[in-house]
mmCIF file of C-alpha atoms in Angstrom:
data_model
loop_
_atom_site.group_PDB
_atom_site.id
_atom_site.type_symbol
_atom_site.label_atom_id
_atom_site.label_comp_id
_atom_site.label_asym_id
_atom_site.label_seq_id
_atom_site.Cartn_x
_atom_site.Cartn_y
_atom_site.Cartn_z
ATOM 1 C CA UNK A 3 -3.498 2.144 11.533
ATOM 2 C CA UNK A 4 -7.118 1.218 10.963
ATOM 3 C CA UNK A 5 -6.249 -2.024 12.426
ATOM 4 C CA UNK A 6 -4.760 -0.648 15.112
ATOM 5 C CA UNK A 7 -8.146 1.202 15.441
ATOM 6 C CA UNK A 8 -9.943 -1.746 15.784
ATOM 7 C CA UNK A 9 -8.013 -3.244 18.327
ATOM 8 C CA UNK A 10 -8.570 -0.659 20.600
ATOM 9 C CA UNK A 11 -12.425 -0.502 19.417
ATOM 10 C CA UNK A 12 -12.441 -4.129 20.276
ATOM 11 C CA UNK A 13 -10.409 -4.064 23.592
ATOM 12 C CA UNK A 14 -12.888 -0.782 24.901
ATOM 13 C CA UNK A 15 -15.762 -4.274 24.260
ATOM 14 C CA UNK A 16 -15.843 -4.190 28.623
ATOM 15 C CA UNK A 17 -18.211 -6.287 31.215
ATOM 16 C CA UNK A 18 -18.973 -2.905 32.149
ATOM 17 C CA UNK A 19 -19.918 -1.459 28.813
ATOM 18 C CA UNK A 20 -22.368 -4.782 28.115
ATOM 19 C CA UNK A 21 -24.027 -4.166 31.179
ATOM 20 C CA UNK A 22 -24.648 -0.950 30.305
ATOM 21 C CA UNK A 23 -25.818 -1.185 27.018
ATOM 22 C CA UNK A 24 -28.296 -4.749 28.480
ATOM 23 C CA UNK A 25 -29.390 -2.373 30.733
ATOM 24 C CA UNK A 26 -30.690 0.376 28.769
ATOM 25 C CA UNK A 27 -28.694 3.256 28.067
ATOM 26 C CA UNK A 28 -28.236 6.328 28.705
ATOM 27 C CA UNK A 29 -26.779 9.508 27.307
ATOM 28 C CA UNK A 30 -26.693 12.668 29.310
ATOM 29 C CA UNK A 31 -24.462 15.750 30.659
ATOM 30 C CA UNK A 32 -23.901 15.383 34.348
ATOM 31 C CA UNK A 33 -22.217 17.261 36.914
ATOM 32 C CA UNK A 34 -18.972 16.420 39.183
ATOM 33 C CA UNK A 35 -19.876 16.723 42.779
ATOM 34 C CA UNK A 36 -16.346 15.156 43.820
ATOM 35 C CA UNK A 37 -13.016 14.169 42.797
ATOM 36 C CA UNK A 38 -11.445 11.024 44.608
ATOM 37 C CA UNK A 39 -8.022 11.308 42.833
ATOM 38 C CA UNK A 40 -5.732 12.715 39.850
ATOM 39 C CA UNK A 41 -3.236 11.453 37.776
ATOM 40 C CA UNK A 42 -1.162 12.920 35.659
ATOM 41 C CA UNK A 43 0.610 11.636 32.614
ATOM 42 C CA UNK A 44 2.167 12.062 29.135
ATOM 43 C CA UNK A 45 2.256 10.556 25.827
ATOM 44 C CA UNK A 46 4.476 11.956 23.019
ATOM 45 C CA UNK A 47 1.331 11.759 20.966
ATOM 46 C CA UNK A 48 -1.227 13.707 22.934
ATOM 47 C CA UNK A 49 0.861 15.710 25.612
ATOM 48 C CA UNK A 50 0.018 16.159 28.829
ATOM 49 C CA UNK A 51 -3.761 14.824 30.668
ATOM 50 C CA UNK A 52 -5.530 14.268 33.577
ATOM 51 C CA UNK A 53 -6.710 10.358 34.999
ATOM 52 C CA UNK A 54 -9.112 11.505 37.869
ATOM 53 C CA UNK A 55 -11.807 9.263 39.393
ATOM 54 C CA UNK A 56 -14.901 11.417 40.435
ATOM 55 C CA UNK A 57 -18.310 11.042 41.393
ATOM 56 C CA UNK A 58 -21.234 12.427 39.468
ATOM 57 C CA UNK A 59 -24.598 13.383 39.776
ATOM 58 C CA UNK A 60 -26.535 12.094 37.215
ATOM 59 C CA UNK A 61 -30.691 11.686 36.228
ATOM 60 C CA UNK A 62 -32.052 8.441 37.643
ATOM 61 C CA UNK A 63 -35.047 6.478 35.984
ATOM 62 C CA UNK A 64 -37.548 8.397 37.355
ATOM 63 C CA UNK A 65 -38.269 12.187 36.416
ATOM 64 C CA UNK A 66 -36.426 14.368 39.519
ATOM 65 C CA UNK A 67 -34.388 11.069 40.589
ATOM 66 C CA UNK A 68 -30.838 11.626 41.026
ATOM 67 C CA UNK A 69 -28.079 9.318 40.736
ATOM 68 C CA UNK A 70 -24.630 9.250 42.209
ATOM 69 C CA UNK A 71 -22.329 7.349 39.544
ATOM 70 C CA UNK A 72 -18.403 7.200 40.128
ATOM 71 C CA UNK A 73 -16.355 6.909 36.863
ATOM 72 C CA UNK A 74 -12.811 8.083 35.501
ATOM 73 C CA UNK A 75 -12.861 10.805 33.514
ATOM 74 C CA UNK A 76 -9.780 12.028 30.934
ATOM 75 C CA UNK A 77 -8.964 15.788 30.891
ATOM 76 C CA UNK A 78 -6.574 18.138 29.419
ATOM 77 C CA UNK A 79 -6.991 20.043 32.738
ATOM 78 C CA UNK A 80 -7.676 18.459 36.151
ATOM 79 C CA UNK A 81 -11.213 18.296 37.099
ATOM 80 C CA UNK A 82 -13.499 20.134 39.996
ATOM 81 C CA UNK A 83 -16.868 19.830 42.311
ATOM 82 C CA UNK A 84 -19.044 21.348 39.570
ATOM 83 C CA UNK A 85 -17.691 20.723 36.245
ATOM 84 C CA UNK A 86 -20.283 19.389 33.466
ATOM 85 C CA UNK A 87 -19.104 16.434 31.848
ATOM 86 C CA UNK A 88 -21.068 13.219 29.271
ATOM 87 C CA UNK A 89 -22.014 10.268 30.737
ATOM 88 C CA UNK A 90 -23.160 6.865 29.772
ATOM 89 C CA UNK A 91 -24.960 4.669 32.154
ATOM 90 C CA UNK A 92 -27.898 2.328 32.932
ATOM 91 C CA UNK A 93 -30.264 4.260 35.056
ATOM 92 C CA UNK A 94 -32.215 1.242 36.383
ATOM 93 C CA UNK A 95 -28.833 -0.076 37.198
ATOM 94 C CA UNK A 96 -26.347 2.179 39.013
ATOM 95 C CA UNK A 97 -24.103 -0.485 39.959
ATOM 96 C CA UNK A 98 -22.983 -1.348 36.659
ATOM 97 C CA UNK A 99 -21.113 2.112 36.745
ATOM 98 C CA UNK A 100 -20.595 4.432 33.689
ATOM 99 C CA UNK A 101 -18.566 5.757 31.111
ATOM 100 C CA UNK A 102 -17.610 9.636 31.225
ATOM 101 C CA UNK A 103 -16.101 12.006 28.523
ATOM 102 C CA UNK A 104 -17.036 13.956 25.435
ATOM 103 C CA UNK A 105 -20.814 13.336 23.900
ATOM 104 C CA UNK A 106 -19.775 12.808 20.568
ATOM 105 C CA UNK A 107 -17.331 9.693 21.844
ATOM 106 C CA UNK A 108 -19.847 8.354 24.103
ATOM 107 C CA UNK A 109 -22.539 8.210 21.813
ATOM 108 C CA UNK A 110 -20.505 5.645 19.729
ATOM 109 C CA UNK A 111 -20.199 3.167 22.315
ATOM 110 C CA UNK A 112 -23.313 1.948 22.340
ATOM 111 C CA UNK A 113 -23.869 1.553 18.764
ATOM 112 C CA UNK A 114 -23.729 4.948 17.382
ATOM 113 C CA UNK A 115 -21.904 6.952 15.004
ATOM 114 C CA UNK A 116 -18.329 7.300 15.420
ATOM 115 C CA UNK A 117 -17.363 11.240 16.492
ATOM 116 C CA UNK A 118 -16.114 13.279 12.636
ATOM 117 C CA UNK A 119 -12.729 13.415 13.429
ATOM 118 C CA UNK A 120 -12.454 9.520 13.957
ATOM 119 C CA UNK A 121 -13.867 9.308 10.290
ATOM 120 C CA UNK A 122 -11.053 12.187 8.988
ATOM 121 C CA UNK A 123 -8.706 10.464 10.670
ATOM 122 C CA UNK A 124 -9.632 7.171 9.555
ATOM 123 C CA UNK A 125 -10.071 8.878 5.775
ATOM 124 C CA UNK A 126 -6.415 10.321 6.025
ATOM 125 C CA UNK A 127 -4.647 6.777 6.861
ATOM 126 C CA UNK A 128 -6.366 5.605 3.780
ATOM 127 C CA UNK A 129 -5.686 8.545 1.170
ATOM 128 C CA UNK A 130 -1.537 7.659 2.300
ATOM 129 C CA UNK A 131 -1.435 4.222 0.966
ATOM 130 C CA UNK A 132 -3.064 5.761 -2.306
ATOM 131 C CA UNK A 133 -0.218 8.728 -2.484
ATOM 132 C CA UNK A 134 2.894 6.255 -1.585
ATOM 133 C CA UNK A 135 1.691 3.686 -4.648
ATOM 134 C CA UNK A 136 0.921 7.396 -6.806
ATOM 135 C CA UNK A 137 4.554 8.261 -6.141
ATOM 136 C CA UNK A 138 6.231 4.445 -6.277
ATOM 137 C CA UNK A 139 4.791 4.587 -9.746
ATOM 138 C CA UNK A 140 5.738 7.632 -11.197
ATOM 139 C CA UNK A 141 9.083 7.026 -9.826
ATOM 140 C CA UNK A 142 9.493 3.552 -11.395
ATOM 141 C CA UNK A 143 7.842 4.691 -15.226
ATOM 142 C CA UNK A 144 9.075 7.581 -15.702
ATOM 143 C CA UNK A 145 12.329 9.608 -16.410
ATOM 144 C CA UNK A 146 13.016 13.338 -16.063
ATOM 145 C CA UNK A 147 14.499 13.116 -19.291
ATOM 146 C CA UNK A 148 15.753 10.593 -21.614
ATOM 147 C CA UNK A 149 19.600 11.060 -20.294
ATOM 148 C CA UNK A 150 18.253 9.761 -16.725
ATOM 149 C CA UNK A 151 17.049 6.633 -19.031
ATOM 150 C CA UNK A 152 20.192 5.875 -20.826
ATOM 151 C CA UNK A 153 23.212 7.197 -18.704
ATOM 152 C CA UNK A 154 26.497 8.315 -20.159
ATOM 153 C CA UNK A 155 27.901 7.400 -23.242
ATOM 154 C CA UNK A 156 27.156 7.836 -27.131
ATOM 155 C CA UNK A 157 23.293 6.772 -27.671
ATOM 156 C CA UNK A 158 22.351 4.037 -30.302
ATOM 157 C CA UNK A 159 19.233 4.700 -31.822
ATOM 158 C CA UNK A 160 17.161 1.609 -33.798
ATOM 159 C CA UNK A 161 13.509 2.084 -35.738
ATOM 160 C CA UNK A 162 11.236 -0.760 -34.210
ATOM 161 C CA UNK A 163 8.267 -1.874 -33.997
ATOM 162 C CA UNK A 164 6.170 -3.381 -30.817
ATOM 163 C CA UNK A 165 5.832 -7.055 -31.605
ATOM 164 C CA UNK A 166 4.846 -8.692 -28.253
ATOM 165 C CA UNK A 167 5.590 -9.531 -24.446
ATOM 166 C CA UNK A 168 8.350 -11.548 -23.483
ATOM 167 C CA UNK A 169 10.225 -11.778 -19.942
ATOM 168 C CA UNK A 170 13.775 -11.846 -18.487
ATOM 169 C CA UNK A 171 15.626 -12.456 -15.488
ATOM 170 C CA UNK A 172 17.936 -10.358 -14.264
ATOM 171 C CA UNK A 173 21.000 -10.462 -11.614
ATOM 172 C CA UNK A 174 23.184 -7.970 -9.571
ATOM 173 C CA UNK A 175 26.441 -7.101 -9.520
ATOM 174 C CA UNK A 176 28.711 -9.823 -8.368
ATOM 175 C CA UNK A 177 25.819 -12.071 -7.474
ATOM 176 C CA UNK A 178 26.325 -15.206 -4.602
ATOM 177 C CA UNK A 179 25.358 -18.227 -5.184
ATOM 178 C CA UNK A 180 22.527 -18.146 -3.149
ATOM 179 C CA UNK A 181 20.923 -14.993 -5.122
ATOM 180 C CA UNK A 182 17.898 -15.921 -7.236
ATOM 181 C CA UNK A 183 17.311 -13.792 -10.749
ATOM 182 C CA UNK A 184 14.588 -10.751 -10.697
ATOM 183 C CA UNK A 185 12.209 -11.453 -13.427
ATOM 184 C CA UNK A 186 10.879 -9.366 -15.262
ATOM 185 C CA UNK A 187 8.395 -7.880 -18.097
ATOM 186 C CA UNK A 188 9.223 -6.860 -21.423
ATOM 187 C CA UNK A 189 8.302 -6.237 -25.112
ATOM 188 C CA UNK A 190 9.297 -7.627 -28.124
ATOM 189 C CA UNK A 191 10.622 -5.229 -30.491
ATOM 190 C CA UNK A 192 11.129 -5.678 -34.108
ATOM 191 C CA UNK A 193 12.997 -4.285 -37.151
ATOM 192 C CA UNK A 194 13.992 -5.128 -40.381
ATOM 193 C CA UNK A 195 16.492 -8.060 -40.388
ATOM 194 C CA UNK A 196 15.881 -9.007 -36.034
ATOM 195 C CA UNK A 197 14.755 -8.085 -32.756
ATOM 196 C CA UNK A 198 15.666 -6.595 -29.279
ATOM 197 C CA UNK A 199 13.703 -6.537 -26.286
ATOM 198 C CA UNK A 200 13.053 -3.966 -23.695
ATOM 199 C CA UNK A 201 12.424 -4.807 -20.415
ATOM 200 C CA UNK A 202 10.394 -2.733 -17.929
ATOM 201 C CA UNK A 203 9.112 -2.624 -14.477
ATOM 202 C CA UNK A 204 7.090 -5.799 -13.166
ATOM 203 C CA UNK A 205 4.229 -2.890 -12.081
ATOM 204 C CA UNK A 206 3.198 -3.120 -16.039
ATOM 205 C CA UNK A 207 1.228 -6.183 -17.090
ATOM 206 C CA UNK A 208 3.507 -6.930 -19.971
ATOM 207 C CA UNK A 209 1.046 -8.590 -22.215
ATOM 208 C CA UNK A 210 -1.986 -5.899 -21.394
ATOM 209 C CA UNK A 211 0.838 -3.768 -22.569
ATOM 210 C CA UNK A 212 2.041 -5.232 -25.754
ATOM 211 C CA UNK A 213 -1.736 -5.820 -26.822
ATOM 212 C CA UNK A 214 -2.267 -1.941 -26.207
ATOM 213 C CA UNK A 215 0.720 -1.185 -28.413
ATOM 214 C CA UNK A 216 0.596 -3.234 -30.621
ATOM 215 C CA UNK A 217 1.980 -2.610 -33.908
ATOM 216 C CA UNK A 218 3.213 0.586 -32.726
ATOM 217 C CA UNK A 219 6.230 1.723 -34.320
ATOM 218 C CA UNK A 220 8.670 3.841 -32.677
ATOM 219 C CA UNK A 221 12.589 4.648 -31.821
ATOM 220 C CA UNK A 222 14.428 2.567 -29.451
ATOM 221 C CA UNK A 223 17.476 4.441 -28.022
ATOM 222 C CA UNK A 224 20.728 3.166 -25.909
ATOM 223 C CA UNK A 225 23.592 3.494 -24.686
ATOM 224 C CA UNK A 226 26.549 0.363 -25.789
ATOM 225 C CA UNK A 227 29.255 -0.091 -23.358
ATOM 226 C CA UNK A 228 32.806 -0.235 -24.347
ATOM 227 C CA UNK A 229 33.355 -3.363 -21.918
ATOM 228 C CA UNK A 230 30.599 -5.542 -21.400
ATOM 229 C CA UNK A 231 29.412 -9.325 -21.237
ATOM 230 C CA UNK A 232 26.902 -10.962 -23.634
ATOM 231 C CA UNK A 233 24.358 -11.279 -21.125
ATOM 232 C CA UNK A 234 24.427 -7.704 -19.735
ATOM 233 C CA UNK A 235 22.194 -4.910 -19.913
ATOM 234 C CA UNK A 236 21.757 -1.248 -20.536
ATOM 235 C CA UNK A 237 19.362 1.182 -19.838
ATOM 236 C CA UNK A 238 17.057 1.631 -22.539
ATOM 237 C CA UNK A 239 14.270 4.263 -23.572
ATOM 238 C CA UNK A 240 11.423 3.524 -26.282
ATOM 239 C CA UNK A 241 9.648 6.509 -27.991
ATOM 240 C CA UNK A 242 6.912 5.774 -29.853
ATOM 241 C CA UNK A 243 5.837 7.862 -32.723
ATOM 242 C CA UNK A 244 3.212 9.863 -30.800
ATOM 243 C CA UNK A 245 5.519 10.907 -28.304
ATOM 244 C CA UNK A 246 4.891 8.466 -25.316
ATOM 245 C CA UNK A 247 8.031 6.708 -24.318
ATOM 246 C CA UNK A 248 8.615 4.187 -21.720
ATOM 247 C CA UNK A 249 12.025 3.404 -19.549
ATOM 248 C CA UNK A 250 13.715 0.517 -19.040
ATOM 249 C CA UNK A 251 17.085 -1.882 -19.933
ATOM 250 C CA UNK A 252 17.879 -3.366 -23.301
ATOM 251 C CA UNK A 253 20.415 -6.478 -23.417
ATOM 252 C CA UNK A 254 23.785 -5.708 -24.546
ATOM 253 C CA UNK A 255 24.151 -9.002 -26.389
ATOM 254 C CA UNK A 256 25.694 -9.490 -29.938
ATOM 255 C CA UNK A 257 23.243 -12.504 -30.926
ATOM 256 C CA UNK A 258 22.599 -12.723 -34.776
ATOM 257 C CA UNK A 259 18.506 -11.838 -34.254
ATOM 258 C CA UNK A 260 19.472 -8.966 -31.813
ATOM 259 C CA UNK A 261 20.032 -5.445 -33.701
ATOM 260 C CA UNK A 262 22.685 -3.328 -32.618
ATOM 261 C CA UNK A 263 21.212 0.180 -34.513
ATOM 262 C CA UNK A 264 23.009 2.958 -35.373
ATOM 263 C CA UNK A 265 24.754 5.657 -33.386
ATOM 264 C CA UNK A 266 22.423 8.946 -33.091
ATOM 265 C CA UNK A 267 23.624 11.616 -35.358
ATOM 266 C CA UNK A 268 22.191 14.253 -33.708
ATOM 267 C CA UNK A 269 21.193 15.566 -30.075
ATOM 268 C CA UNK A 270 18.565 13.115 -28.180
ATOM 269 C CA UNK A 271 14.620 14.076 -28.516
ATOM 270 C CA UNK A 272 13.483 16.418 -25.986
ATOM 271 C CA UNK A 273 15.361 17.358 -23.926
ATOM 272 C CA UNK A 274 11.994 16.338 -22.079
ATOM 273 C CA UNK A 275 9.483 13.474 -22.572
ATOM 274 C CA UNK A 276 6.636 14.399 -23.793
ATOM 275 C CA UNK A 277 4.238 11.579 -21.874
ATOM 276 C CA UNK A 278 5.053 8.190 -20.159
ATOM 277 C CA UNK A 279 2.792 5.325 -21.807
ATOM 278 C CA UNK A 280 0.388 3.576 -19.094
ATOM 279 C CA UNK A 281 -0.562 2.973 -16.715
ATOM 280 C CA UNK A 282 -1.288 -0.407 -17.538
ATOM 281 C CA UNK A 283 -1.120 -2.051 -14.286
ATOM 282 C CA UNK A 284 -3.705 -4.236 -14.195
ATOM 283 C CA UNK A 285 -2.736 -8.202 -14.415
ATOM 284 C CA UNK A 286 -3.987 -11.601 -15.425
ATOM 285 C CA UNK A 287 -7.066 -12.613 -12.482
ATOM 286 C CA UNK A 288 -5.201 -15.793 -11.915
ATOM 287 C CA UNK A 289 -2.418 -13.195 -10.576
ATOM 288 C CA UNK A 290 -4.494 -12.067 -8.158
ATOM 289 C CA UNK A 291 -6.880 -14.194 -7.226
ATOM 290 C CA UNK A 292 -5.645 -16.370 -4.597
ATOM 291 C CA UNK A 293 -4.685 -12.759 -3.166
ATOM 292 C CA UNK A 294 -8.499 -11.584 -3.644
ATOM 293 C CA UNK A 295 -9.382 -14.697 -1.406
ATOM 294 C CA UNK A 296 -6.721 -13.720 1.552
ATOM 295 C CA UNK A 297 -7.886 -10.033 1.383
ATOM 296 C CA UNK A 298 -11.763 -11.003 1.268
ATOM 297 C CA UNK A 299 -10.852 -13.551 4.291
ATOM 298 C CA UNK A 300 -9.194 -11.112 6.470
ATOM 299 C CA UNK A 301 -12.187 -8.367 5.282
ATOM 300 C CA UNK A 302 -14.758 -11.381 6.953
ATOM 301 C CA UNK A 303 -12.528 -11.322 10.590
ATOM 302 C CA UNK A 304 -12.364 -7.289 10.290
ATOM 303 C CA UNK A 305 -16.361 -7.494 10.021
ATOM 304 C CA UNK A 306 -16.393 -10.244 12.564
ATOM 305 C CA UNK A 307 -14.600 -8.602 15.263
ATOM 306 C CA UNK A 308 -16.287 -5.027 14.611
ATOM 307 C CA UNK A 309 -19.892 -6.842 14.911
ATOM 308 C CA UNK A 310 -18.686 -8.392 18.488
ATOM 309 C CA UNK A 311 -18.203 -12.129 17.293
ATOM 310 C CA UNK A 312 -15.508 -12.432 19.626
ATOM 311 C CA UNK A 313 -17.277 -11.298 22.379
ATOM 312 C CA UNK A 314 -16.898 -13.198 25.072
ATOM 313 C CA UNK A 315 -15.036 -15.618 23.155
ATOM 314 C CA UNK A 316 -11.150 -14.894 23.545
ATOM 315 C CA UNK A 317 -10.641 -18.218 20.993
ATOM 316 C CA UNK A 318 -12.949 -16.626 18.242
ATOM 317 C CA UNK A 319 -11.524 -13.218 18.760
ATOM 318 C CA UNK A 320 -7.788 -14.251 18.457
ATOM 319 C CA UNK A 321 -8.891 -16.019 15.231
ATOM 320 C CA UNK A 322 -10.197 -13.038 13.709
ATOM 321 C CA UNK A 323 -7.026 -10.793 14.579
ATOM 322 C CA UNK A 324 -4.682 -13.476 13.355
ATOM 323 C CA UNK A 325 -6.913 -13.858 10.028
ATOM 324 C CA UNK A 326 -7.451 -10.166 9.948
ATOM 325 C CA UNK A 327 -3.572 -9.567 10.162
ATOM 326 C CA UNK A 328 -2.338 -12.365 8.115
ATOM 327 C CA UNK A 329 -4.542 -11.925 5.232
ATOM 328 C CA UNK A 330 -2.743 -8.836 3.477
ATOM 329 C CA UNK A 331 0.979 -10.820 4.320
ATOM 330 C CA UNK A 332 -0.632 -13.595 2.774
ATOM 331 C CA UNK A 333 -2.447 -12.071 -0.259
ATOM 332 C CA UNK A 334 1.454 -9.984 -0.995
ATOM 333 C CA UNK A 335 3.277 -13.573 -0.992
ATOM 334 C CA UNK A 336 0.761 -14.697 -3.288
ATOM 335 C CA UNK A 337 1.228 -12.024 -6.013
ATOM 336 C CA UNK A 338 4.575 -11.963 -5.581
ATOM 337 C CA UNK A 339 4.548 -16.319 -6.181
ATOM 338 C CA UNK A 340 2.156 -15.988 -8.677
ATOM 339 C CA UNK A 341 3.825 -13.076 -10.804
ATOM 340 C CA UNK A 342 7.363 -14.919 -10.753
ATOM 341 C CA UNK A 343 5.607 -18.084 -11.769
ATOM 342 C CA UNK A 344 3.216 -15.940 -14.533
ATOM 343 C CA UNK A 345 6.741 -14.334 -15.700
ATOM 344 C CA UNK A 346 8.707 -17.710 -15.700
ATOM 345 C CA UNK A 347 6.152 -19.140 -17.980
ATOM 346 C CA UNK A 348 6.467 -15.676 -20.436
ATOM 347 C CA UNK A 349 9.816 -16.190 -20.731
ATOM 348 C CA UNK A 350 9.881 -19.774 -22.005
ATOM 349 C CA UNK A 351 7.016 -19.210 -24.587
ATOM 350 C CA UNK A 352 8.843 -16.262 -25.816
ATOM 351 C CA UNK A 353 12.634 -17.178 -25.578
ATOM 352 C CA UNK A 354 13.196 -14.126 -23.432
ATOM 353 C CA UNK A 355 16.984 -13.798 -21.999
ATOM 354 C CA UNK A 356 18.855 -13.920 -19.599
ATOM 355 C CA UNK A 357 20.970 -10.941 -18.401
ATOM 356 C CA UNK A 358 22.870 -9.337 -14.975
ATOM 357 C CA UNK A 359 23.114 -5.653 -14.304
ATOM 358 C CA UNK A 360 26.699 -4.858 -14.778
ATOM 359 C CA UNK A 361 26.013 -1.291 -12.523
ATOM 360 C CA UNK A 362 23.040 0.012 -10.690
ATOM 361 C CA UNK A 363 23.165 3.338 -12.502
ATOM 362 C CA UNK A 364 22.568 1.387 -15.882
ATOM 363 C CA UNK A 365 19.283 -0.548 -14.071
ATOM 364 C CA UNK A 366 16.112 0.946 -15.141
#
């Protein structure tokens, strides 16, 4: 939306307004002595307005001077001979013609501040971006309780103790040939006599993760399936002994190194979490860099356009829109590349597995 924003900014860039603003300016409240015509039409956004060309009567460049400007002037209500209304024009040049409306709105063409509610507006667009990514992240580190975590079944429990990152790929149901894995983060947990891993969402930075926990001992509880393949997983939740816990899968593999624990005597901890761990969701700079550089680029064409660069210059102008556009696409490819290749490289230092998802409701 604050692209959008700009494009209009940058479209309302007219002959007219230039000549104005060469021509010196001016700001003032002028009356309607006639209307030539009105228009009316709707937009599902605003309603109902007005289109009307008029003709006003407005100061001229010498004191008691008058002026007779036409314009076209937007209205919720059609306009009449007498009505006060802003105006921007060029006193010592009448024929360049004017710009009419609210004060506020005009005095931003020329170079001034944009009206409040531009700047609310503008400030609300931006706070929803912040919410949705609040809200995506709750939603993909936490659990309501440790039942939503592990599904149905009779829980394994398994004392371990955070011993690293590691990474795995991961399939759907029934995958086609043409389906690539999902990689993704994990920690390596040990206990006496072998290891299992827990996997967790790729917005956690699995080795700023395993470096804040490290050490940390904990429980690790699951849920084994009755009928299951090696390479499958379960949903998995790891409490650590000062009550954080964090959600995720566990493979369901019956490898010598990989533990299988001991069924849970008793009724699961809770019945509520107490506190997710995180957020940790910061990741290596080489992650983001090449993303830094297509955000920074398409910041440069956003300045560029809003300074006038393109003025004049339809060449120079498209080039900043299509820089200005492209450079978030650009900069989300190139985390997404560089995570899967930063993950791919985790899991061959650390031997992480290989699994597929035998059911969505056992996916973290």
């Amino acid at each position: 939306m604050p692209f959008e924003a700009l494009s209009a900014s940058s479209s309302a860039t007219t002959p007219t307004l230039a000549a104005i603003i060469s021509s010196g300016p001016r700001i003032a409240t002028v009356t309607i002595t006639r209307v030539h015509y009105t228009h009316r039409k709707t937009l599902k956004s605003i309603g109902t307005y007005f289109v009307s060309g008029v003709t006003v009567k407005a100061p001229g460049p010498d004191h008691g001077t008058v002026e007779r400007l036409k314009g076209t002037v937007e209205q919720s209500a059609p306009p009449r001979p007498g009505d006060r209304v802003g105006a921007l024009y060029a006193p010592d040049t009448p024929e360049a013609g004017s710009y009419l409306g609210r004060l506020s709105a005009l005095r931003s063409l020329p170079g001034g501040p944009a009206p409040p509610g531009e700047f609310g507006l503008l400030a609300l667009y931006g706070l929803v971006p912040l919410v949705l990514a609040r809200l995506s992240y709750r939603t993909a580190t936490t659990c309501r309780s440790f039942a939503d975590g592990l599904g149905e079944g009779q829980p394994h429990t398994l004392r371990v103790r955070v011993d690293g990152a590691t990474a795995g790929s991961f399939h759907r149901p029934f995958p086609s040939a043409t389906q690539s894995p999902r990689l993704a983060p994990g920690l390596r947990l040990s206990s006496s006599g072998g290891s299992r891993d827990l996997f967790h969402e790729r917005c956690l930075d699995p080795e700023g993760l395993a470096s804040a926990l490290s050490n940390q001992q904990g429980w690790l509880y699951w849920v084994p399936m009755a009928e299951h393949r090696p390479e499958w997983v379960t949903g998995a939740v790891l409490v650590l002994d000062d009550g954080r816990y964090l959600c995720g899968v566990t493979p369901l593999g019956a490898a010598p190194h990989m533990l299988q624990g001991e069924p849970l005597g008793g009724p699961l901890p809770g019945p509520e979490p107490s506190r997710a761990i995180g957020p940790y969701a910061l990741w290596h700079p080489r992650v983001h860099l090449p993303a830094a550089v297509a955000y920074a680029v398409s910041f440069l064409a956003v300045g560029l356009i809003a300074a006038g660069a393109g003025y004049r210059n339809g060449t120079l102008e498209s080039i900043c829109f299509i820089l200005a556009a492209a450079g978030p696409i650009a900069g989300l490819l190139s985390i997404r590349f560089q995570r899967q290749r930063y993950l791919r490289e985790l899991r061959r230092r650390t031997g992480g597995l290989t699994a597929s998802v035998p059911n969505e409701g056992n996916s973290a």
